[in-house]
Every structure is written in C-alpha cells, then in structure tokens.
PDB file of C-alpha atoms in Angstrom:
ATOM      1  CA  UNK A  70      23.926   4.956  -8.587  1.00 50.00           C
ATOM      2  CA  UNK A  71      21.776   1.990  -9.449  1.00 47.00           C
ATOM      3  CA  UNK A  72      21.556  -1.195  -7.490  1.00 44.00           C
ATOM      4  CA  UNK A  73      22.981  -3.093 -10.478  1.00 47.00           C
ATOM      5  CA  UNK A  74      26.214  -0.985 -10.228  1.00 44.00           C
ATOM      6  CA  UNK A  75      26.504  -1.228  -6.390  1.00 44.00           C
ATOM      7  CA  UNK A  76      26.227  -5.157  -6.442  1.00 48.00           C
ATOM      8  CA  UNK A  77      29.415  -5.818  -8.507  1.00 51.00           C
ATOM      9  CA  UNK A  78      31.419  -3.337  -6.370  1.00 51.00           C
ATOM     10  CA  UNK A  79      30.206  -5.082  -3.177  1.00 51.00           C
ATOM     11  CA  UNK A  80      31.215  -8.523  -4.592  1.00 56.00           C
ATOM     12  CA  UNK A  81      34.509  -7.095  -5.653  1.00 57.00           C
ATOM     13  CA  UNK A  82      35.170  -5.757  -2.143  1.00 71.00           C
ATOM     14  CA  UNK A  83      34.270  -9.112  -0.599  1.00 83.00           C
ATOM     15  CA  UNK A  84      36.585 -10.924  -2.926  1.00 88.00           C
ATOM     16  CA  UNK A  85      39.504  -8.530  -2.079  1.00 89.00           C
ATOM     17  CA  UNK A  86      38.880  -9.118   1.708  1.00 91.00           C
ATOM     18  CA  UNK A  87      38.766 -12.824   1.233  1.00 92.00           C
ATOM     19  CA  UNK A  88      42.105 -12.756  -0.712  1.00 94.00           C
ATOM     20  CA  UNK A  89      43.776 -10.621   1.980  1.00 93.00           C
ATOM     21  CA  UNK A  90      42.557 -12.968   4.706  1.00 94.00           C
ATOM     22  CA  UNK A  91      43.888 -15.889   2.874  1.00 95.00           C
ATOM     23  CA  UNK A  92      47.303 -14.189   2.495  1.00 96.00           C
ATOM     24  CA  UNK A  93      47.312 -13.517   6.198  1.00 96.00           C
ATOM     25  CA  UNK A  94      46.441 -17.030   7.069  1.00 96.00           C
ATOM     26  CA  UNK A  95      49.223 -18.211   4.865  1.00 96.00           C
ATOM     27  CA  UNK A  96      51.726 -15.924   6.411  1.00 95.00           C
ATOM     28  CA  UNK A  97      50.693 -17.246   9.922  1.00 96.00           C
ATOM     29  CA  UNK A  98      51.209 -20.890   8.668  1.00 96.00           C
ATOM     30  CA  UNK A  99      54.652 -19.912   7.189  1.00 96.00           C
ATOM     31  CA  UNK A 100      55.808 -18.299  10.476  1.00 94.00           C
ATOM     32  CA  UNK A 101      54.844 -21.391  12.309  1.00 94.00           C
ATOM     33  CA  UNK A 102      56.480 -23.780   9.888  1.00 95.00           C
ATOM     34  CA  UNK A 103      59.638 -21.692   9.527  1.00 94.00           C
ATOM     35  CA  UNK A 104      60.036 -20.753  13.188  1.00 92.00           C
ATOM     36  CA  UNK A 105      63.561 -21.910  13.176  1.00 92.00           C
ATOM     37  CA  UNK A 106      64.567 -19.426  10.440  1.00 93.00           C
ATOM     38  CA  UNK A 107      62.509 -16.866  12.246  1.00 92.00           C
ATOM     39  CA  UNK A 108      64.507 -17.374  15.397  1.00 94.00           C
ATOM     40  CA  UNK A 109      67.718 -16.904  13.452  1.00 94.00           C
ATOM     41  CA  UNK A 110      66.563 -13.635  12.027  1.00 93.00           C
ATOM     42  CA  UNK A 111      65.451 -12.504  15.464  1.00 94.00           C
ATOM     43  CA  UNK A 112      68.870 -13.434  16.951  1.00 94.00           C
ATOM     44  CA  UNK A 113      70.455 -11.023  14.329  1.00 93.00           C
ATOM     45  CA  UNK A 114      68.156  -8.302  15.594  1.00 93.00           C
ATOM     46  CA  UNK A 115      68.704  -9.054  19.215  1.00 94.00           C
ATOM     47  CA  UNK A 116      72.462  -8.886  18.794  1.00 94.00           C
ATOM     48  CA  UNK A 117      72.295  -5.134  18.393  1.00 91.00           C
ATOM     49  CA  UNK A 118      70.400  -4.655  21.653  1.00 90.00           C
ATOM     50  CA  UNK A 119      72.649  -7.018  23.573  1.00 94.00           C
ATOM     51  CA  UNK A 120      75.786  -5.381  22.216  1.00 92.00           C
ATOM     52  CA  UNK A 121      74.516  -1.943  23.373  1.00 91.00           C
ATOM     53  CA  UNK A 122      73.821  -3.194  26.885  1.00 92.00           C
ATOM     54  CA  UNK A 123      76.665  -5.504  27.630  1.00 93.00           C
ATOM     55  CA  UNK A 124      80.440  -5.032  27.718  1.00 92.00           C
ATOM     56  CA  UNK A 125      82.553  -6.423  24.817  1.00 92.00           C
ATOM     57  CA  UNK A 126      81.182  -7.474  21.512  1.00 94.00           C
ATOM     58  CA  UNK A 127      78.131  -9.525  20.579  1.00 94.00           C
ATOM     59  CA  UNK A 128      77.682 -11.898  17.550  1.00 94.00           C
ATOM     60  CA  UNK A 129      74.771 -14.067  16.454  1.00 94.00           C
ATOM     61  CA  UNK A 130      75.194 -17.729  15.406  1.00 93.00           C
ATOM     62  CA  UNK A 131      72.029 -19.447  14.455  1.00 92.00           C
ATOM     63  CA  UNK A 132      69.443 -18.719  17.131  1.00 93.00           C
ATOM     64  CA  UNK A 133      72.151 -18.050  19.772  1.00 95.00           C
ATOM     65  CA  UNK A 134      73.537 -14.469  20.592  1.00 95.00           C
ATOM     66  CA  UNK A 135      76.942 -14.582  22.124  1.00 96.00           C
ATOM     67  CA  UNK A 136      78.031 -11.544  24.199  1.00 95.00           C
ATOM     68  CA  UNK A 137      81.053 -10.568  26.298  1.00 93.00           C
ATOM     69  CA  UNK A 138      83.499 -11.294  23.470  1.00 93.00           C
ATOM     70  CA  UNK A 139      86.755  -9.655  24.467  1.00 91.00           C
ATOM     71  CA  UNK A 140      86.118  -9.986  28.163  1.00 91.00           C
ATOM     72  CA  UNK A 141      87.098 -12.806  30.533  1.00 90.00           C
ATOM     73  CA  UNK A 142      83.583 -14.384  30.207  1.00 90.00           C
ATOM     74  CA  UNK A 143      81.754 -15.147  27.059  1.00 92.00           C
ATOM     75  CA  UNK A 144      78.026 -16.066  27.394  1.00 93.00           C
ATOM     76  CA  UNK A 145      75.574 -17.324  24.881  1.00 94.00           C
ATOM     77  CA  UNK A 146      71.880 -16.326  24.972  1.00 93.00           C
ATOM     78  CA  UNK A 147      69.666 -18.942  23.287  1.00 93.00           C
ATOM     79  CA  UNK A 148      66.281 -17.962  21.781  1.00 94.00           C
ATOM     80  CA  UNK A 149      63.955 -20.922  22.248  1.00 93.00           C
ATOM     81  CA  UNK A 150      60.653 -21.413  20.313  1.00 92.00           C
ATOM     82  CA  UNK A 151      58.683 -20.297  23.349  1.00 90.00           C
ATOM     83  CA  UNK A 152      60.626 -17.105  23.753  1.00 91.00           C
ATOM     84  CA  UNK A 153      60.467 -16.304  20.001  1.00 93.00           C
ATOM     85  CA  UNK A 154      58.487 -13.450  18.663  1.00 93.00           C
ATOM     86  CA  UNK A 155      56.565 -15.928  16.573  1.00 94.00           C
ATOM     87  CA  UNK A 156      54.237 -16.746  19.434  1.00 95.00           C
ATOM     88  CA  UNK A 157      53.419 -12.948  19.566  1.00 95.00           C
ATOM     89  CA  UNK A 158      53.054 -12.060  15.994  1.00 96.00           C
ATOM     90  CA  UNK A 159      50.919 -15.139  14.926  1.00 96.00           C
ATOM     91  CA  UNK A 160      48.011 -14.236  17.259  1.00 96.00           C
ATOM     92  CA  UNK A 161      48.108 -10.636  15.905  1.00 97.00           C
ATOM     93  CA  UNK A 162      47.831 -11.989  12.333  1.00 97.00           C
ATOM     94  CA  UNK A 163      44.892 -14.170  13.262  1.00 96.00           C
ATOM     95  CA  UNK A 164      43.229 -11.239  14.976  1.00 96.00           C
ATOM     96  CA  UNK A 165      43.532  -9.216  11.694  1.00 95.00           C
ATOM     97  CA  UNK A 166      41.902 -12.082   9.854  1.00 95.00           C
ATOM     98  CA  UNK A 167      38.979 -12.079  12.303  1.00 95.00           C
ATOM     99  CA  UNK A 168      38.640  -8.298  11.964  1.00 95.00           C
ATOM    100  CA  UNK A 169      38.373  -8.669   8.190  1.00 93.00           C
ATOM    101  CA  UNK A 170      35.769 -11.465   8.453  1.00 91.00           C
ATOM    102  CA  UNK A 171      33.624  -9.974  11.172  1.00 92.00           C
ATOM    103  CA  UNK A 172      33.665  -6.192  10.676  1.00 90.00           C
ATOM    104  CA  UNK A 173      33.660  -3.792   7.658  1.00 89.00           C
ATOM    105  CA  UNK A 174      36.889  -2.173   8.618  1.00 91.00           C
ATOM    106  CA  UNK A 175      38.951  -0.906   5.654  1.00 92.00           C
ATOM    107  CA  UNK A 176      41.618  -3.226   4.533  1.00 93.00           C
ATOM    108  CA  UNK A 177      44.291  -0.478   4.642  1.00 92.00           C
ATOM    109  CA  UNK A 178      43.431   0.195   8.262  1.00 94.00           C
ATOM    110  CA  UNK A 179      43.609  -3.467   9.100  1.00 95.00           C
ATOM    111  CA  UNK A 180      47.109  -3.660   7.441  1.00 94.00           C
ATOM    112  CA  UNK A 181      48.296  -0.623   9.428  1.00 95.00           C
ATOM    113  CA  UNK A 182      47.093  -1.970  12.620  1.00 95.00           C
ATOM    114  CA  UNK A 183      48.750  -5.360  12.048  1.00 96.00           C
ATOM    115  CA  UNK A 184      52.093  -3.618  11.132  1.00 96.00           C
ATOM    116  CA  UNK A 185      52.054  -1.306  14.201  1.00 97.00           C
ATOM    117  CA  UNK A 186      51.023  -4.093  16.640  1.00 96.00           C
ATOM    118  CA  UNK A 187      53.765  -6.545  15.309  1.00 96.00           C
ATOM    119  CA  UNK A 188      56.371  -3.794  15.535  1.00 97.00           C
ATOM    120  CA  UNK A 189      55.338  -3.249  19.194  1.00 97.00           C
ATOM    121  CA  UNK A 190      55.446  -6.959  20.000  1.00 96.00           C
ATOM    122  CA  UNK A 191      58.863  -7.420  18.295  1.00 96.00           C
ATOM    123  CA  UNK A 192      60.462  -4.479  19.961  1.00 95.00           C
ATOM    124  CA  UNK A 193      59.240  -5.671  23.407  1.00 95.00           C
ATOM    125  CA  UNK A 194      60.684  -9.074  22.956  1.00 95.00           C
ATOM    126  CA  UNK A 195      64.026  -7.572  21.800  1.00 94.00           C
ATOM    127  CA  UNK A 196      64.183  -5.366  24.773  1.00 94.00           C
ATOM    128  CA  UNK A 197      63.549  -8.395  26.902  1.00 94.00           C
ATOM    129  CA  UNK A 198      66.527 -10.199  25.425  1.00 94.00           C
ATOM    130  CA  UNK A 199      68.815  -7.179  25.851  1.00 94.00           C
ATOM    131  CA  UNK A 200      67.772  -6.644  29.514  1.00 94.00           C
ATOM    132  CA  UNK A 201      68.256 -10.380  30.232  1.00 95.00           C
ATOM    133  CA  UNK A 202      71.771 -10.216  28.882  1.00 94.00           C
ATOM    134  CA  UNK A 203      72.640  -6.982  30.908  1.00 95.00           C
ATOM    135  CA  UNK A 204      71.251  -8.524  34.005  1.00 95.00           C
ATOM    136  CA  UNK A 205      73.533 -11.534  33.643  1.00 95.00           C
ATOM    137  CA  UNK A 206      76.527  -9.468  32.816  1.00 92.00           C
ATOM    138  CA  UNK A 207      75.964  -7.335  35.995  1.00 92.00           C
ATOM    139  CA  UNK A 208      74.366  -9.624  38.583  1.00 93.00           C
ATOM    140  CA  UNK A 209      75.168 -13.152  37.338  1.00 92.00           C
ATOM    141  CA  UNK A 210      72.730 -16.023  37.175  1.00 91.00           C
ATOM    142  CA  UNK A 211      70.328 -14.639  39.767  1.00 93.00           C
ATOM    143  CA  UNK A 212      69.966 -11.399  37.881  1.00 93.00           C
ATOM    144  CA  UNK A 213      69.217 -13.297  34.752  1.00 93.00           C
ATOM    145  CA  UNK A 214      66.612 -15.555  36.243  1.00 92.00           C
ATOM    146  CA  UNK A 215      64.784 -12.595  37.759  1.00 93.00           C
ATOM    147  CA  UNK A 216      64.713 -10.592  34.581  1.00 92.00           C
ATOM    148  CA  UNK A 217      64.080 -13.498  32.178  1.00 89.00           C
ATOM    149  CA  UNK A 218      61.462 -15.284  34.155  1.00 88.00           C
ATOM    150  CA  UNK A 219      59.578 -12.523  35.919  1.00 92.00           C
ATOM    151  CA  UNK A 220      60.302  -8.895  34.988  1.00 94.00           C
ATOM    152  CA  UNK A 221      60.939  -9.612  31.333  1.00 92.00           C
ATOM    153  CA  UNK A 222      57.983 -11.808  31.010  1.00 92.00           C
ATOM    154  CA  UNK A 223      55.644  -9.175  32.540  1.00 95.00           C
ATOM    155  CA  UNK A 224      57.159  -6.568  30.260  1.00 96.00           C
ATOM    156  CA  UNK A 225      56.471  -8.734  27.189  1.00 96.00           C
ATOM    157  CA  UNK A 226      52.883  -9.429  28.340  1.00 95.00           C
ATOM    158  CA  UNK A 227      52.318  -5.701  28.791  1.00 96.00           C
ATOM    159  CA  UNK A 228      53.824  -5.118  25.225  1.00 96.00           C
ATOM    160  CA  UNK A 229      51.640  -7.814  23.754  1.00 96.00           C
ATOM    161  CA  UNK A 230      48.438  -6.400  25.177  1.00 97.00           C
ATOM    162  CA  UNK A 231      49.433  -2.967  23.966  1.00 97.00           C
ATOM    163  CA  UNK A 232      50.030  -4.437  20.505  1.00 97.00           C
ATOM    164  CA  UNK A 233      46.608  -5.892  20.489  1.00 97.00           C
ATOM    165  CA  UNK A 234      44.926  -2.740  21.582  1.00 97.00           C
ATOM    166  CA  UNK A 235      46.823  -0.647  18.993  1.00 96.00           C
ATOM    167  CA  UNK A 236      45.918  -3.123  16.216  1.00 95.00           C
ATOM    168  CA  UNK A 237      42.222  -3.046  17.119  1.00 95.00           C
ATOM    169  CA  UNK A 238      42.321   0.761  17.538  1.00 95.00           C
ATOM    170  CA  UNK A 239      43.891   1.425  14.196  1.00 95.00           C
ATOM    171  CA  UNK A 240      41.848  -1.278  12.380  1.00 93.00           C
ATOM    172  CA  UNK A 241      38.450  -0.185  13.560  1.00 91.00           C
ATOM    173  CA  UNK A 242      39.020   3.565  13.429  1.00 82.00           C
ATOM    174  CA  UNK A 243      37.245   5.363  10.616  1.00 70.00           C
ATOM    175  CA  UNK A 244      38.986   7.850   8.432  1.00 55.00           C
ATOM    176  CA  UNK A 245      38.459  11.462   9.532  1.00 54.00           C
ATOM    177  CA  UNK A 246      37.667  12.417   5.877  1.00 51.00           C
ATOM    178  CA  UNK A 247      34.959   9.883   5.623  1.00 49.00           C
ATOM    179  CA  UNK A 248      31.608  11.024   6.872  1.00 45.00           C
ATOM    180  CA  UNK A 249      28.296   9.052   6.764  1.00 45.00           C
ATOM    181  CA  UNK A 250      25.181  10.843   7.927  1.00 47.00           C
ATOM    182  CA  UNK A 251      23.167   9.034  10.586  1.00 48.00           C
ATOM    183  CA  UNK A 252      19.558   8.442  10.761  1.00 49.00           C
ATOM    184  CA  UNK A 253      18.951  11.559  12.914  1.00 51.00           C
ATOM    185  CA  UNK A 254      20.636  13.868  10.392  1.00 51.00           C
ATOM    186  CA  UNK A 255      18.601  12.351   7.598  1.00 54.00           C
ATOM    187  CA  UNK A 256      15.267  12.670   9.566  1.00 56.00           C
ATOM    188  CA  UNK A 257      16.089  16.509  10.230  1.00 55.00           C
ATOM    189  CA  UNK A 258      16.764  16.988   6.572  1.00 56.00           C
ATOM    190  CA  UNK A 259      13.398  15.531   5.686  1.00 62.00           C
ATOM    191  CA  UNK A 260      11.632  17.744   8.267  1.00 56.00           C
ATOM    192  CA  UNK A 261      13.352  20.847   7.002  1.00 66.00           C
ATOM    193  CA  UNK A 262      12.388  19.918   3.367  1.00 62.00           C
ATOM    194  CA  UNK A 263       8.730  19.401   4.390  1.00 69.00           C
ATOM    195  CA  UNK A 264       8.608  22.665   6.216  1.00 67.00           C
ATOM    196  CA  UNK A 265      10.022  24.613   3.332  1.00 64.00           C
ATOM    197  CA  UNK A 266       7.521  22.908   0.911  1.00 63.00           C
ATOM    198  CA  UNK A 267       4.608  23.905   3.146  1.00 69.00           C
ATOM    199  CA  UNK A 268       5.852  27.600   3.445  1.00 65.00           C
ATOM    200  CA  UNK A 269       6.243  27.850  -0.389  1.00 62.00           C
ATOM    201  CA  UNK A 270       2.630  26.525  -0.818  1.00 58.00           C
ATOM    202  CA  UNK A 271       1.141  29.054   1.594  1.00 58.00           C
ATOM    203  CA  UNK A 272       2.954  31.890  -0.153  1.00 54.00           C
ATOM    204  CA  UNK A 273       1.752  30.786  -3.608  1.00 51.00           C
ATOM    205  CA  UNK A 274      -1.903  30.179  -2.701  1.00 51.00           C
ATOM    206  CA  UNK A 275      -4.416  33.272  -2.536  1.00 50.00           C
ATOM    207  CA  UNK A 276      -5.538  34.506   0.885  1.00 48.00           C
ATOM    208  CA  UNK A 277      -9.003  33.117   1.768  1.00 49.00           C
ATOM    209  CA  UNK A 278      -9.776  36.094   3.983  1.00 50.00           C
ATOM    210  CA  UNK A 279      -9.279  38.428   0.972  1.00 48.00           C
ATOM    211  CA  UNK A 280     -11.765  36.446  -1.179  1.00 44.00           C
ATOM    212  CA  UNK A 281     -14.316  36.459   1.691  1.00 45.00           C
ATOM    213  CA  UNK A 282     -13.930  40.298   2.056  1.00 48.00           C
ATOM    214  CA  UNK A 283     -14.380  40.789  -1.691  1.00 45.00           C
ATOM    215  CA  UNK A 284     -17.444  38.601  -1.708  1.00 47.00           C
ATOM    216  CA  UNK A 285     -19.009  40.376   1.215  1.00 48.00           C
ATOM    217  CA  UNK A 286     -18.525  43.724  -0.407  1.00 51.00           C
ATOM    218  CA  UNK A 287     -20.093  42.507  -3.616  1.00 49.00           C
ATOM    219  CA  UNK A 288     -23.146  40.727  -2.085  1.00 52.00           C
ATOM    220  CA  UNK A 289     -23.962  43.590   0.448  1.00 51.00           C
ATOM    221  CA  UNK A 290     -27.142  45.560  -0.498  1.00 54.00           C
ATOM    222  CA  UNK A 291     -26.923  49.125  -1.447  1.00 54.00           C
ATOM    223  CA  UNK A 292     -29.214  51.341   0.771  1.00 54.00           C
ATOM    224  CA  UNK A 293     -29.459  54.075  -1.918  1.00 51.00           C
ATOM    225  CA  UNK A 294     -30.758  51.802  -4.578  1.00 51.00           C
ATOM    226  CA  UNK A 295     -34.564  52.267  -3.729  1.00 52.00           C
ATOM    227  CA  UNK A 296     -34.117  55.982  -3.588  1.00 48.00           C
ATOM    228  CA  UNK A 297     -32.532  56.122  -6.994  1.00 52.00           C
ATOM    229  CA  UNK A 298     -35.369  53.946  -8.492  1.00 51.00           C
ATOM    230  CA  UNK A 299     -37.934  56.330  -6.921  1.00 51.00           C
ATOM    231  CA  UNK A 300     -36.193  59.493  -8.329  1.00 49.00           C
ATOM    232  CA  UNK A 301     -36.211  57.977 -11.873  1.00 51.00           C
ATOM    233  CA  UNK A 302     -39.901  57.128 -11.418  1.00 52.00           C
ATOM    234  CA  UNK A 303     -41.229  60.473 -10.061  1.00 49.00           C
ATOM    235  CA  UNK A 304     -38.718  62.898 -11.479  1.00 50.00           C
ATOM    236  CA  UNK A 305     -37.988  64.469  -8.147  1.00 50.00           C
ATOM    237  CA  UNK A 306     -35.037  64.445  -5.759  1.00 53.00           C
ATOM    238  CA  UNK A 307     -35.498  62.425  -2.684  1.00 50.00           C
ATOM    239  CA  UNK A 308     -36.012  64.447   0.454  1.00 51.00           C
ATOM    240  CA  UNK A 309     -37.299  67.629  -1.195  1.00 49.00           C
ATOM    241  CA  UNK A 310     -40.872  68.945  -1.830  1.00 49.00           C
ATOM    242  CA  UNK A 311     -42.414  69.319  -5.282  1.00 47.00           C
ATOM    243  CA  UNK A 312     -42.509  73.111  -6.024  1.00 46.00           C
ATOM    244  CA  UNK A 313     -44.986  72.826  -8.794  1.00 41.00           C
TER     245      UNK A 313
END
C-alpha cells in the first residue's frame, strides 16, 4: 500500500475520533445542564430497588422516592444533585474523551469501556439508595445516617474506582485477533532471510578446492615423458639392451 493511500485513511480516522470526542463532550454538557431530569429518571430506577428492600409499596414523584406506602409510616427519599449519578458518569465521559485524544485506542473499545463503567457507577448508586431506605425502615434515622453518610458513600467510591479501572482496561486492551509484529520479530525475520540467501549462494557457486585439484593435476609434469621422447628418437625400448 502506498503512502498516498495511507494518508487519507489516517486523516479519516482522526476525523472520526474528533467527531466522537465532540459527541461525548456534548453528552457530558447535556448531563450537567439537565441534571434535574436526570435525577427524575434516576428516581424511577431507584424505586425498584427501594420497593424490593422495604415493606409496603414505593412510588417515584419527581426526584423523590416514597416508600412504606400501606404501612403506618411513609417516608420520602430525596435524590439531591450531589447524590445523583451525574457526578459519577460525567467524569467517566471526560475520561473517555481523554483516552481518544491521547492514545490510539479503538473507538469501539472506548465506547465499550464507557458503557461498562457507566453501568457499574449507576448500579452502585442505586444500591446505595436501596440500602439507605432499608436502613431507615429497620433502624430509623440512626441507621439511615450510618448507611447514607458512611457505608453507602464508601461503597459508591469503591464502585466508582472500579468503573474507572474497567473503562480503562476495556478501552486500552487490544483485540486478540489483531497482531502487530514487534521489532524483535522483524529483526529475526531479516536474519533468517540473510542466512538463507548466503546458504543458497554457497550451493550455487563451484567449489574452489575442486578447481585447485584439477589445476594441480593438469600442471603436474609427467615423469614418463622424457622416456617416451628417447624411445621415439633411438627406436629402442627404455631399460632394455640393443640386441643388434
């Protein structure tokens, strides 16, 4: 592939990454601007967790989840801006934007990491809401304060750290079907090619020792040559007396 063909593809990849980063930044801005609507949607999700852990029924109205309906005491759990999942998801979105801008991670991997990280963060916060409502229904205000301020906060922090690690792990992990040879492999390949070329050259060239031996046999003097010349000159055989 020529350099002229690679350059447009590289520019197209950078353009796609820039578009995705812009979309993620816009998503983060919308989450911050519309955090009131986000808290209402989060209250609807938290209602299912609260209803499963507390007696009676639970309903959501705005950003408040009422539980204990049908029992002597009905309590409302309000989701404030600082307790909302927005404060957890927005940093994950910004982290994905940073990964797109700094590294060469594949866009599909970055999207997968963001989706998994956001799911873990949302689930952690919903479990916190449900456990706080359960603690209030079982142990009153003291149990609620303990879970909401300490145990639940620690659980959400641990979930948020896990979400960040998963997002980075999935975003920066290479596909198992994608293999890029390193410099060592390429160097070994060149060494093998040069060795094969030298071996082929030795097999194709004539043996210098054979040429030397042939030349030595050709240039060596024949000790019987003077005797043959003497026989032709005198008409006798060498080594025998003349009988005449």
